[in-house]
Structure formats: C-alpha cells, structure tokens
Short mmCIF file of C-alpha atoms in Angstrom, two decimals:
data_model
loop_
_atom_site.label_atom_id
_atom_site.label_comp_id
_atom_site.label_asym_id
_atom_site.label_seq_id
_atom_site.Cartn_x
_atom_site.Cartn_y
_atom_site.Cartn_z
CA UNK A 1354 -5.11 -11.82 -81.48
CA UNK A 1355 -1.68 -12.20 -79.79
CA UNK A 1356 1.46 -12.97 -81.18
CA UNK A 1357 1.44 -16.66 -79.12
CA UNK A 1358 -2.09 -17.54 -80.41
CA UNK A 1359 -1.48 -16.35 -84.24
CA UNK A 1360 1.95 -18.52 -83.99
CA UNK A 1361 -0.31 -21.24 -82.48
CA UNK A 1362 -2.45 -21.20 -85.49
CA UNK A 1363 0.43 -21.17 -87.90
CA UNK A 1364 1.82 -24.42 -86.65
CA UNK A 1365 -1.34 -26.14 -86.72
CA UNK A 1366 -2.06 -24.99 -90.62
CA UNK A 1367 1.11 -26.40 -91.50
CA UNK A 1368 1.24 -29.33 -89.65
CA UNK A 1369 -1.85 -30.00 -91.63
CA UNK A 1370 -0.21 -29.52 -95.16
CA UNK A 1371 1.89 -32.56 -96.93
CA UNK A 1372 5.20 -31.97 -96.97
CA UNK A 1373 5.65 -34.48 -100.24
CA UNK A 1374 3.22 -34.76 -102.99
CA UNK A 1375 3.74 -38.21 -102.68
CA UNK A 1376 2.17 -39.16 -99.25
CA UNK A 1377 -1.58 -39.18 -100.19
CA UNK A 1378 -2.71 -40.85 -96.95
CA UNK A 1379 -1.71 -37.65 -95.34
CA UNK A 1380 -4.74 -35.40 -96.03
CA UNK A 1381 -7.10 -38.71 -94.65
CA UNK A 1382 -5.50 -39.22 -91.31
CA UNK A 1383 -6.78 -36.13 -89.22
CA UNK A 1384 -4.22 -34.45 -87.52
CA UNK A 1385 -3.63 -35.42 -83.55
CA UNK A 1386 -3.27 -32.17 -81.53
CA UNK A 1387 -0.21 -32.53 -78.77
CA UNK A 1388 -1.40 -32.99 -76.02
CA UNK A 1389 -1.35 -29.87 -73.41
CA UNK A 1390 1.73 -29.29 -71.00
CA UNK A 1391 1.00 -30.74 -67.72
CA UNK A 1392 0.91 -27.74 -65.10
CA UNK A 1393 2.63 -28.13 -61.89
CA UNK A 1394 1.31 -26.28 -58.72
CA UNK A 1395 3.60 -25.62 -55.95
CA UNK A 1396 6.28 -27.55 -57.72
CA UNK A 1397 4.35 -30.53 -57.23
CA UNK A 1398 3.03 -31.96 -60.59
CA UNK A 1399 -0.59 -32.85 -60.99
CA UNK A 1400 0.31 -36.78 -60.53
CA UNK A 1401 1.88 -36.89 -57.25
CA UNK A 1402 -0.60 -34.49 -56.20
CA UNK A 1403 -3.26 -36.91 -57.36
CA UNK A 1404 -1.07 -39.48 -55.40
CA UNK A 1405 -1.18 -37.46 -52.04
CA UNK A 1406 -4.97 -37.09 -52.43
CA UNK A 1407 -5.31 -40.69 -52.82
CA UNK A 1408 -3.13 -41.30 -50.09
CA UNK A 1409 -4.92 -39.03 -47.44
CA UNK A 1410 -7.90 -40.54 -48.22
CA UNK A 1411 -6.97 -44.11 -48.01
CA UNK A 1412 -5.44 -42.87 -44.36
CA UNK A 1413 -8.22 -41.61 -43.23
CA UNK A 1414 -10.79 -44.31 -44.27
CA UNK A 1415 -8.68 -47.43 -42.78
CA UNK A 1416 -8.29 -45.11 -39.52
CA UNK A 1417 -11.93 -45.00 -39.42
CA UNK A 1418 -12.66 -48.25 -39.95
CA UNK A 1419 -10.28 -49.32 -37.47
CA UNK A 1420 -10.85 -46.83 -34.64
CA UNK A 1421 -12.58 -48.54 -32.12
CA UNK A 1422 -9.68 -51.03 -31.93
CA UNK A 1423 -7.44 -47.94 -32.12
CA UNK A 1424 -9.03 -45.78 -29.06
CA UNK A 1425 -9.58 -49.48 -26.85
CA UNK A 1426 -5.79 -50.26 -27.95
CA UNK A 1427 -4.52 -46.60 -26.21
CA UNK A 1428 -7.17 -47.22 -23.36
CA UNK A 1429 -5.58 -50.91 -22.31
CA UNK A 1430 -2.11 -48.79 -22.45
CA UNK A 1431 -2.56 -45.79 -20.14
CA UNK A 1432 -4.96 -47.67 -17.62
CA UNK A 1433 -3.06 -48.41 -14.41
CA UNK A 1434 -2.85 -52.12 -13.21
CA UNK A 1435 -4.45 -53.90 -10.26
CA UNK A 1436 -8.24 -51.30 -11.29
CA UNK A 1437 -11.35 -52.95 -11.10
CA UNK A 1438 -12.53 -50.89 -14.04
CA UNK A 1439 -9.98 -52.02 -16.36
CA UNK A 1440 -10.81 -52.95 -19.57
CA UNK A 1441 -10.60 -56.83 -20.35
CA UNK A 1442 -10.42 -58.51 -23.20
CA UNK A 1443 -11.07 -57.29 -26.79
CA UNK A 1444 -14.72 -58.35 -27.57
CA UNK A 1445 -16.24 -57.89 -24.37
CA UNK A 1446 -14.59 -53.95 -23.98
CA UNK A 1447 -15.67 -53.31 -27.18
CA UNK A 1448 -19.38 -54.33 -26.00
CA UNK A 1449 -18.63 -52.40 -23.08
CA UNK A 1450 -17.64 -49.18 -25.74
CA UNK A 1451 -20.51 -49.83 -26.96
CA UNK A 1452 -22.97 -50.29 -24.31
CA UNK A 1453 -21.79 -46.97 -22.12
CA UNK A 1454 -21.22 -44.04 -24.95
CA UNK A 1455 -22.81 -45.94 -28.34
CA UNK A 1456 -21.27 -45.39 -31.53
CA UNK A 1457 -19.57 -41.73 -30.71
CA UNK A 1458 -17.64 -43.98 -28.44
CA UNK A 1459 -16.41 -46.37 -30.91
CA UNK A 1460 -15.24 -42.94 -33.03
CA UNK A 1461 -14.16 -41.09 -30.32
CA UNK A 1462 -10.86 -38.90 -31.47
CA UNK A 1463 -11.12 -40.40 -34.86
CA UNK A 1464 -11.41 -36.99 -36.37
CA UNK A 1465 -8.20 -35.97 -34.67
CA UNK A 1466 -6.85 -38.96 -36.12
CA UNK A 1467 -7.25 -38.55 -39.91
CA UNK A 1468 -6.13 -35.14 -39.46
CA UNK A 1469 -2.79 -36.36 -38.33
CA UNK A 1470 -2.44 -39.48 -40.32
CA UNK A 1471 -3.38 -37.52 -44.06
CA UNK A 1472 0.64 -35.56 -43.24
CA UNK A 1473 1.89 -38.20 -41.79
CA UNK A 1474 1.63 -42.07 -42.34
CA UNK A 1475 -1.24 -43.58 -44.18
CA UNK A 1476 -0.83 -42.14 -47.51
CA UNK A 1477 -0.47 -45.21 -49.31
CA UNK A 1478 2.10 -44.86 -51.94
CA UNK A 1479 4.30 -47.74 -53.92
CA UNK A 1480 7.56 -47.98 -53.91
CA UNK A 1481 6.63 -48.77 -57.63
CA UNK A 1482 6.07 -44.64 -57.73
CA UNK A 1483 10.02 -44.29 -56.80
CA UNK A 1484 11.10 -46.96 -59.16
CA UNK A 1485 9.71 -44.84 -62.26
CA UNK A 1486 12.68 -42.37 -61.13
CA UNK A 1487 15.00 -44.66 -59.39
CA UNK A 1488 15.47 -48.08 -60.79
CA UNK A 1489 17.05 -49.52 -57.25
CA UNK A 1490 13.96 -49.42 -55.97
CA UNK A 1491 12.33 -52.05 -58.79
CA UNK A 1492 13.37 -54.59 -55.98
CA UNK A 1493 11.39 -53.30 -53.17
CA UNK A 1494 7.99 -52.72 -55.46
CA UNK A 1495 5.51 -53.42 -52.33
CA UNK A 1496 2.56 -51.04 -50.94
CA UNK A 1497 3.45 -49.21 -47.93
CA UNK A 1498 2.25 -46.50 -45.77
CA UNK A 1499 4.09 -43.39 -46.77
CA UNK A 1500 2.41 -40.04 -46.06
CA UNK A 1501 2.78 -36.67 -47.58
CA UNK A 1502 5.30 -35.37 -45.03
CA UNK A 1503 7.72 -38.26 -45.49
CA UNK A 1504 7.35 -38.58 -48.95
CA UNK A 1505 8.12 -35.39 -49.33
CA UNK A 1506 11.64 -35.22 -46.63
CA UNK A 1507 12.42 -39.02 -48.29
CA UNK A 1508 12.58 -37.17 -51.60
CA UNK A 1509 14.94 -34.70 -50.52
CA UNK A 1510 17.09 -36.72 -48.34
CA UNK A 1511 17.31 -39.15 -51.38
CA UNK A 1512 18.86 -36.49 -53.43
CA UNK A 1513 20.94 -35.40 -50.55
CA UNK A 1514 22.75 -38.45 -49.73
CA UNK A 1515 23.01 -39.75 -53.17
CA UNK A 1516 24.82 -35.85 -54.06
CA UNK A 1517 21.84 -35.32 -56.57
CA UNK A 1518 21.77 -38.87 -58.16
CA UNK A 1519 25.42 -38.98 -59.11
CA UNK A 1520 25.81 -41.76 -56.28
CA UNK A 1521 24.77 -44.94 -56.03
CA UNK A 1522 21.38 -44.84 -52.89
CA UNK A 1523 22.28 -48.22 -51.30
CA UNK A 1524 20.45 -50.21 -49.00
CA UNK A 1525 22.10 -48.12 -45.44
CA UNK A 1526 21.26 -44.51 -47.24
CA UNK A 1527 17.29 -45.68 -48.13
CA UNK A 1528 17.26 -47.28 -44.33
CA UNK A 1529 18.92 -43.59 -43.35
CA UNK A 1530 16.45 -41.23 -45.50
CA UNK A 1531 13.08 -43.66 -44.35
CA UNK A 1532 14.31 -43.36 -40.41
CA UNK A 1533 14.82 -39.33 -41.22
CA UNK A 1534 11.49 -38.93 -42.89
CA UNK A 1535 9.63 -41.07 -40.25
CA UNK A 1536 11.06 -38.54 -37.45
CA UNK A 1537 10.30 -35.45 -39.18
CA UNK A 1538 6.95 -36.21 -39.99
CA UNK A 1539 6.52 -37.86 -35.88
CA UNK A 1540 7.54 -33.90 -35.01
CA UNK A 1541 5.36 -31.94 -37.01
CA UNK A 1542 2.31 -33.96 -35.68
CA UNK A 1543 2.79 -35.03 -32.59
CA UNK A 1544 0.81 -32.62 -30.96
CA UNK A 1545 -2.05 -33.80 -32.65
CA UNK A 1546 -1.37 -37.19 -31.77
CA UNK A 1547 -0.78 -36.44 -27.94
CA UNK A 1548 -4.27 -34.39 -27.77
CA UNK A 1549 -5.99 -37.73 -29.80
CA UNK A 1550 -4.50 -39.90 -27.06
CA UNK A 1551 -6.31 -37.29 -24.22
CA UNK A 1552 -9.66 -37.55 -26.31
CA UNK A 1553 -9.59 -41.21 -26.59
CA UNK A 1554 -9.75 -41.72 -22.67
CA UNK A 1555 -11.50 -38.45 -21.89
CA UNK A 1556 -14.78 -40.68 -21.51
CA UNK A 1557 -13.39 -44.32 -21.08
CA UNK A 1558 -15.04 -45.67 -17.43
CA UNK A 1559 -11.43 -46.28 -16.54
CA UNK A 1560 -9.83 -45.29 -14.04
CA UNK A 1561 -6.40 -43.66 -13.74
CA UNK A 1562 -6.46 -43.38 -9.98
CA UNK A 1563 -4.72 -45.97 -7.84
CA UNK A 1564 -6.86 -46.52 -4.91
CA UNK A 1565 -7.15 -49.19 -1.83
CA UNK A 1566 -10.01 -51.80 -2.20
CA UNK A 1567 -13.29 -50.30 -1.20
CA UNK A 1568 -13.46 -53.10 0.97
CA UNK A 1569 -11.24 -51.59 3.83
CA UNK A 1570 -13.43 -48.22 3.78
CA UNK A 1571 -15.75 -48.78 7.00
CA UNK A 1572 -19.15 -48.99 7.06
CA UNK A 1573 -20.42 -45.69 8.43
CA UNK A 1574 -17.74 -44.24 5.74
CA UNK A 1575 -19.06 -46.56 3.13
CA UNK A 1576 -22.83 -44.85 3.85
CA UNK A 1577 -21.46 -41.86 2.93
CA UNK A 1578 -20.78 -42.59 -0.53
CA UNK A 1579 -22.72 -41.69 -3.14
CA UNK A 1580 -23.92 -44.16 -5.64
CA UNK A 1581 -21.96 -43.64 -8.92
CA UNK A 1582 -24.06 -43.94 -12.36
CA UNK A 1583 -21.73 -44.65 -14.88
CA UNK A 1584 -24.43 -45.49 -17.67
CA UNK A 1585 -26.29 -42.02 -17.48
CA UNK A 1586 -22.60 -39.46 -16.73
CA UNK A 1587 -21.22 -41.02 -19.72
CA UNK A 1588 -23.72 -40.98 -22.18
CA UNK A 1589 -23.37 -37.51 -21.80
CA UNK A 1590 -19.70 -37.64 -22.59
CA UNK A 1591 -18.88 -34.82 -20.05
CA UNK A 1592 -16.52 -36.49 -18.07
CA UNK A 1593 -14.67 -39.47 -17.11
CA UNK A 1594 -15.59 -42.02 -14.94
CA UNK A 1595 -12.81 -42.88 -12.02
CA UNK A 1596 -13.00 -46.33 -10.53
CA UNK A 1597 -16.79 -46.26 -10.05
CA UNK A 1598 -16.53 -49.66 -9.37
CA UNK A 1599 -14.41 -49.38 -6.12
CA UNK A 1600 -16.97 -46.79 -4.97
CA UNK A 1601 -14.05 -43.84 -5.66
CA UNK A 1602 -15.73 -40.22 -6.55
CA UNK A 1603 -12.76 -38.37 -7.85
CA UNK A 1604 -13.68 -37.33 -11.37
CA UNK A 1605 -11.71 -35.97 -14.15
CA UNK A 1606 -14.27 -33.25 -15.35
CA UNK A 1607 -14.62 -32.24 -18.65
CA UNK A 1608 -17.34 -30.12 -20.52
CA UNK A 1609 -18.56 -30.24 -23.63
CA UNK A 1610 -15.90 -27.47 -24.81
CA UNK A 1611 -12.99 -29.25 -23.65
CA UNK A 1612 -14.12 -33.01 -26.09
CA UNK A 1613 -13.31 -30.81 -28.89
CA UNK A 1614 -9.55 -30.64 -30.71
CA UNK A 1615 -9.33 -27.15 -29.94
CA UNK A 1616 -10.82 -27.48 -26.19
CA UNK A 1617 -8.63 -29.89 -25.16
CA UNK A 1618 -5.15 -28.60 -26.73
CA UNK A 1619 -6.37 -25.28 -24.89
CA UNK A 1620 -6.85 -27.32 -22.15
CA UNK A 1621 -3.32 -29.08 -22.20
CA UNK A 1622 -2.09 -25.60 -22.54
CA UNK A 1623 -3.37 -23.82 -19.64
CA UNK A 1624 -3.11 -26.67 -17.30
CA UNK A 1625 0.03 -28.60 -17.94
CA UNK A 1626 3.15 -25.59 -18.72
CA UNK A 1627 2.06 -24.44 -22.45
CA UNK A 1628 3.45 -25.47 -25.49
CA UNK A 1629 5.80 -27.64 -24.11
CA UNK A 1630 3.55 -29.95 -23.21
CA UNK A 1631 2.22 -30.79 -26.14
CA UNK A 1632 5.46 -32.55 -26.89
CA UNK A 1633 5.60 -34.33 -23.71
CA UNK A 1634 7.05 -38.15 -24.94
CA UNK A 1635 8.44 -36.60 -28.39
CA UNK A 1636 11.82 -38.07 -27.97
CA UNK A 1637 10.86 -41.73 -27.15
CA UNK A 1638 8.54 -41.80 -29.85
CA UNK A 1639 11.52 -40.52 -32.58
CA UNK A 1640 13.80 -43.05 -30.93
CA UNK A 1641 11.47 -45.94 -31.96
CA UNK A 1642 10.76 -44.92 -35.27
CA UNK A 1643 14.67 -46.01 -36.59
CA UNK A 1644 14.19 -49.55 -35.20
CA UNK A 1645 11.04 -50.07 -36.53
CA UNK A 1646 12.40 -48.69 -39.96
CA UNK A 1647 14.84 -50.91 -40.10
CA UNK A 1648 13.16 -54.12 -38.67
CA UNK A 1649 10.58 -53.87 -41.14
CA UNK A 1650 12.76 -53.41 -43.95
CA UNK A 1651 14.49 -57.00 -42.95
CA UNK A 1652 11.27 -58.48 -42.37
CA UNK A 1653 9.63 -57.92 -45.84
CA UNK A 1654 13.30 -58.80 -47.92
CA UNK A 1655 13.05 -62.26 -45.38
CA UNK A 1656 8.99 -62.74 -45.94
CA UNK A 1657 9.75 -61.78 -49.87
CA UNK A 1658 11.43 -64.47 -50.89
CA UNK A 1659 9.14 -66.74 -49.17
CA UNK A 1660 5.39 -65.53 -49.45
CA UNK A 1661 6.75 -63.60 -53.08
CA UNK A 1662 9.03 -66.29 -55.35
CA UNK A 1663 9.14 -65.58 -59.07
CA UNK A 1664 6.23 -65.94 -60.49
CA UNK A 1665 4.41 -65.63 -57.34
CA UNK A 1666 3.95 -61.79 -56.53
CA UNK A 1667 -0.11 -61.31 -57.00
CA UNK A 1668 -0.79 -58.39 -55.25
CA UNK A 1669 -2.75 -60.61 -52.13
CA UNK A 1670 1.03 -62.13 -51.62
CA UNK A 1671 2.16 -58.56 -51.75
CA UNK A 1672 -0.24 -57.59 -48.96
CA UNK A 1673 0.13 -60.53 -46.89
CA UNK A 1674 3.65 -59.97 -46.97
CA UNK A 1675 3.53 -56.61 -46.21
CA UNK A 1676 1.05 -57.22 -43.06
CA UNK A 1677 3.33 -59.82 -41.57
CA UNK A 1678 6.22 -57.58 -41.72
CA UNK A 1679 4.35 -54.84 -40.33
CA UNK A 1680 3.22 -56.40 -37.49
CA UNK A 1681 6.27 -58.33 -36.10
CA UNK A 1682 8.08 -54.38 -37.00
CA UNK A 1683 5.05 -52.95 -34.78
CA UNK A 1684 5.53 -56.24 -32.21
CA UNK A 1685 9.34 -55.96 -31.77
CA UNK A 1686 9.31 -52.28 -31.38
CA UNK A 1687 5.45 -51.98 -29.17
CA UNK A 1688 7.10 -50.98 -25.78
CA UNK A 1689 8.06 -47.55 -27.40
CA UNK A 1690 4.52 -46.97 -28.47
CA UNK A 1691 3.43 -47.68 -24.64
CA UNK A 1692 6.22 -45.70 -23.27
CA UNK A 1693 4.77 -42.51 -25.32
CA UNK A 1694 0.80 -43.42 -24.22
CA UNK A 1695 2.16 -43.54 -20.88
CA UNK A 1696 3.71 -39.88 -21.13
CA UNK A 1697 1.18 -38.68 -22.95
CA UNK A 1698 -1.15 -39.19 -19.68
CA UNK A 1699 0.99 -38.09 -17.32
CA UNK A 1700 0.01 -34.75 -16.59
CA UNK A 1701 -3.45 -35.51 -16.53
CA UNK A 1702 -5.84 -34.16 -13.52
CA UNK A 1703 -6.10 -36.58 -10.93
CA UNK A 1704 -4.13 -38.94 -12.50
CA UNK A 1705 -1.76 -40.85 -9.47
CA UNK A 1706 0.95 -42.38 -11.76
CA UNK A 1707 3.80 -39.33 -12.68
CA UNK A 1708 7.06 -39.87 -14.71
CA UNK A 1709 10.13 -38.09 -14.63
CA UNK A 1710 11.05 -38.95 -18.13
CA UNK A 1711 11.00 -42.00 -20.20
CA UNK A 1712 13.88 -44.03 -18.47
CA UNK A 1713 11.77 -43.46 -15.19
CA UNK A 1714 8.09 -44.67 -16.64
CA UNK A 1715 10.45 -47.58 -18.24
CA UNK A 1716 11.55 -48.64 -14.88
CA UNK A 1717 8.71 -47.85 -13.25
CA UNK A 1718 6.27 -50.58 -15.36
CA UNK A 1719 8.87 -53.47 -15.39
CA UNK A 1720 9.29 -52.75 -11.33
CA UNK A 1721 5.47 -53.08 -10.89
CA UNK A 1722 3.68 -54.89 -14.14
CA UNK A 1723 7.03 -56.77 -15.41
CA UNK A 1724 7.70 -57.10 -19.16
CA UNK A 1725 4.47 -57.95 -19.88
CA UNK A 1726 2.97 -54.30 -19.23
CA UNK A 1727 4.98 -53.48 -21.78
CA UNK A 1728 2.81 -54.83 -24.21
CA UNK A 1729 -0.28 -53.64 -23.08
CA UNK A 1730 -3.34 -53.26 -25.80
CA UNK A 1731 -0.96 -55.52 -28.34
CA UNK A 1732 -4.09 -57.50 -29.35
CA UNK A 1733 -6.07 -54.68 -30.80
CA UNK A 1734 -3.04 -53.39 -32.21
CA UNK A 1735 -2.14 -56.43 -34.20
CA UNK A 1736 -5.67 -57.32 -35.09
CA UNK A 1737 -6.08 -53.99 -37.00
CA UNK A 1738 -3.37 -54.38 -39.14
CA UNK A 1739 -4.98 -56.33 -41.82
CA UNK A 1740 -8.09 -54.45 -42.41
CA UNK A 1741 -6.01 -51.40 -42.03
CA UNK A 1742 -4.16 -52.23 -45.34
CA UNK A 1743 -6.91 -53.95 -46.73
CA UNK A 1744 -9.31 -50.88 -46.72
CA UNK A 1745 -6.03 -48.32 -47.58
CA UNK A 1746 -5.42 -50.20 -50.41
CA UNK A 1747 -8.57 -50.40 -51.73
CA UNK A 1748 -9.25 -47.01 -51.14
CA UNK A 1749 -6.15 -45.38 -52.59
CA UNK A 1750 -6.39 -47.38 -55.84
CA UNK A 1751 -10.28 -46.27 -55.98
CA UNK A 1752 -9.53 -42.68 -56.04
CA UNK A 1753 -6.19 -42.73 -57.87
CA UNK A 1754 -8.27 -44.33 -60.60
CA UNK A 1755 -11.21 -41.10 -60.23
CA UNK A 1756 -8.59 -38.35 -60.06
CA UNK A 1757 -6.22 -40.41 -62.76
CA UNK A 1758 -8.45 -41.34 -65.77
CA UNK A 1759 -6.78 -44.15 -67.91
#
C-alpha cells in the first residue's frame, strides 16, 4: 500500500473516533466522506466544460431548426435585382425550397453551420455564470448567445482591463471586452461561414447573372434554345440553376464533390487566389460586430426596465426581452450582414456583379436597389429569432441538467 493511501486510511479511522467521551451521538451519525476534488482538464473545470457542451448543443439545435429561414435569408441577399427567378416572399420560396430539392434543400449547409456556431455564437450561457465571479454583472442576469470562443477571449480581456480584478469592470470596459470577443471569434470562423454562404446557393434556382429580357432574343435565336428543366437538374443537386426562366443556359456547375465542406473550400481555393479568399468580406463583418455590441446592450437596459420591473423578471419576460433587443441590434446593424453575403459571392463563376471592396458593393446597391437592398432577406432574419432562443434555451438547460446532476 502507498504512503498516500495508508495516510488516507488513517484520517478516515480517526475521523471516526470521538474526540470527547461526552458526545454519544457521535458513534450513531455515520461519518460523511468529503467529497472528491473536482478535476480540471485543460484548465477548464468540469462545470464550464459542462457549460460549453450545453452551449454547442443548444447552437446547433436552434440552427437546425431554423435553417431553412437561414439558407432562404442568405439566398434573398446575394440574388441580383430586376431576375425573374428571384425568390419572393417567405412562404411561397420556402414551398418553392421545398418543391425543387425536398428536405436536403431546407438543410442545405446546415452542417457547416453548427460547426461554426458550437466556437462561435450560440453557446447559450448566462450572464448569471459571470455574476458567481463578478458581482457587477448581477444587473445584467439575462440569457444570451455567448459561444466558447468568446467566452473564453471575454474572460481574459475581463481580467486584462480590470488589471486582474483590482479595478472596477465598468459598463465601457464590458462593452470593450464583448466587441473584442465578438471579433476574435468572427476571425477564427469565418472561413467556415463564407464556404456555408457558397453551399447555401450552390443549388438555389436563382440566378446570379444579369441578363436582357428573353423577350428581345429573336425568334430563329429563340429556336435555338434549349428547354431548361429546373425540377429534374436540381433534384440532383449538381448544379445551379441560372435564370432558367429568361431562357439563359449559363450554369454554375458543380459535382457532387464540390456540395461537400471540404469540396467547396478546395474549390474556393483553387479558383478564387487561395487562402485569401476565404476571408474575402472579413473586415466589414468585424466592423459590424462593435455596433451591434453596443446597440444591443442599450436595447435590453431600455426593454429591462419595461418588459422586467421588480417583481416581474419570469424567465418568458427575460426571453422576450432578450428577443426584442436582439432583433432591433440585428435590424439597426443588417446592412453589414448584406454587405459580407454580397462579398462572399463575389468571386463566384459566372457571377456578373464584382466588388472592389466593401465601400464599392456599398455604393454600388444604394446606386441601383436604393436603401432598401440593403435590407434584403430581413423577414426571415427577424422571424427566426424567437424560435432561435426558444429552442437554445430549452436545449441548453436540458443538457446542463444531464451532464450537471442536482
């Protein structure tokens, strides 16, 4: 026996001997053993691991659940303007999803999608988590999405501007660490995000092609057309459709290889200048990410005090309040997200439409679609929003209670 286990045993025998004669009750009540030394792996303990478990999952089951209003949201902001093919509407594209490429259609680059959002955004974690080891935060005790990459970089920057706790983290240094987090966790996925973007209109029947009106082809050129099928190309998911419906042949081709993650970042690669492009809207997307960090912020402490008085903070206010906020955050700060769709696309084959940089493709849409294309695809965007938290919330409590017996 080793010299820790004989020690062991040693304490235990006389823990279980009575001191004083006097205290009879001693040798009835059995002795408790202490309970075991929590181990940490990585440096993480296992609690906030059990919290970024919970938190992937939650991400990736409301990103499933919302996905076809995710993939129709990016189509409505990539497709050009002034297309017969567009997509129209919210209920009748998703029939339209539905109708040309089933239910892979509805899920098509979801998979991409929960791989990004488990390190970056939907791991749902409470501010109630920080106020166990900051008390400033006891104000601000709301659900939102924090993932494991800026939970992680909050932590740190937390520490860093408050000099290792010995100052005071005010409302400008939290605003400061969230806006830092958000960007660092936007850089190590983006790529990921970009190539979900290219999956998501890989097979959309949309076109990204800017063409005349079939009408002014003649008719001895219009014999010479070939009849598209756009039903029977795209149930076999091989390739996109390009204005079909203005008789146009051009295709995008794509083979089975390419619809994967891997075949289409190789893809991106080989086609479109490397790396590099992978990153191709990066800095538009990091510029929006402060605003909406800070917007959001001011929205819930305003919506607080209304949909939350004393006395009145159930968790379905808590929600509600945290889904308004959200979405005028997301609705103030939308024309970034369609700035970085519309870069993501850009170096796609045979798409018309190039930018030289974000200031250009800014210009560009208000010169031709006005402030309004801007805020293309804001419907499915905002109606998401509240089963999104709905199903993250009930998810992450559902597994936190699995992996974190009471």
């Amino acid at each position: 026996m080793s010299t820790t286990a004989s020690e062991s045993s040693k304490s235990a025998i006389v823990a279980a001997v009575p001191l004083e004669k006097g205290v009879a009750e001693s040798k009835a009540q059995p002795v408790i053993p202490a309970a075991p030394a929590k181990k940490s792996i990585l440096g993480v303990s296992p609690e906030v691991a059990s919290y970024f478990v919970a938190g992937g999952c939650a991400g990736a089951a409301s990103r499933t659940v919302v996905s076809p209003l995710e993939r129709l949201k990016i189509i409505q902001q990539v497709q050009p303007r002034g297309v017969d093919s567009q997509y129209k509407g919210v209920w009748n594209s998703l029939l339209r999803m539905w109708r040309e490429e089933g239910f892979r259609g509805f899920m098509r680059g979801n998979g991409i999608n929960c791989i990004r959002i488990v390190p970056y955004r939907h791991a749902l974690l409470c501010f109630e988590v920080h106020a166990m080891q900051d008390a400033d935060h006891t104000s601000l005790s709301f659900v939102v999405p924090l993932s494991a990459v800026q939970f992680t970089t909050y932590e740190q920057l937390k520490k860093w501007f408050t000099l290792h706790g010995s100052k005071e983290l005010d409302t400008p240094k939290r605003l400061a660490s969230g806006a830092l987090a958000g960007i660092t966790s936007v850089c190590s996925t983006y790529p990921l995000d970009l190539v979900r973007s290219r999956l998501s209109i890989a097979t959309a029947s949309v076109s990204l092609v800017v063409t005349p009106k079939a009408a002014t082809a003649t008719p001895l050129q219009a014999s010479k057309v070939p009849l598209a099928q756009p039903k029977r190309a795209l149930a076999s998911g091989f390739h996109t459709s390009t204005a079909a419906a203005s008789g146009v042949t051009t295709a995008i081709k794509y083979t089975a290889a390419d619809l994967t993650i891997w075949g289409m970042t190789l893809k991106i690669m080989r086609e479109e200048g490397g790396v590099r492009a992978l990153y191709r809207g990066l800095i538009t997307t990091a510029v929006g990410v402060a605003p909406y960090v800070g917007i959001n912020f001011a929205a819930y402490e305003f919506l607080r005090g209304i949909i939350t008085p004393p006395g009145k903070s159930s968790v379905t206010r808590k929600l509600s309040c945290g889904a308004l906020a959200g979405s005028i955050s997301q609705t103030l700060t939308y024309p970034f997200d369609v700035l970085r769709r519309k870069m993501q696309v850009t170096g796609m084959q045979g798409g018309s439409i190039k930018y030289n940089g974000a200031v250009d493709a800014l210009w560009s849409i208000l010169r031709v679609e006005g402030v309004a294309g801007l805020y293309r695809g804001l419907w499915p965007n905002l109606l998401k929003v509240a089963p999104s938290i709905a199903t993250s919330f009930f998810t992450y409590e559902l597994v936190k209670e699995f992996l974190i017996p009471p």
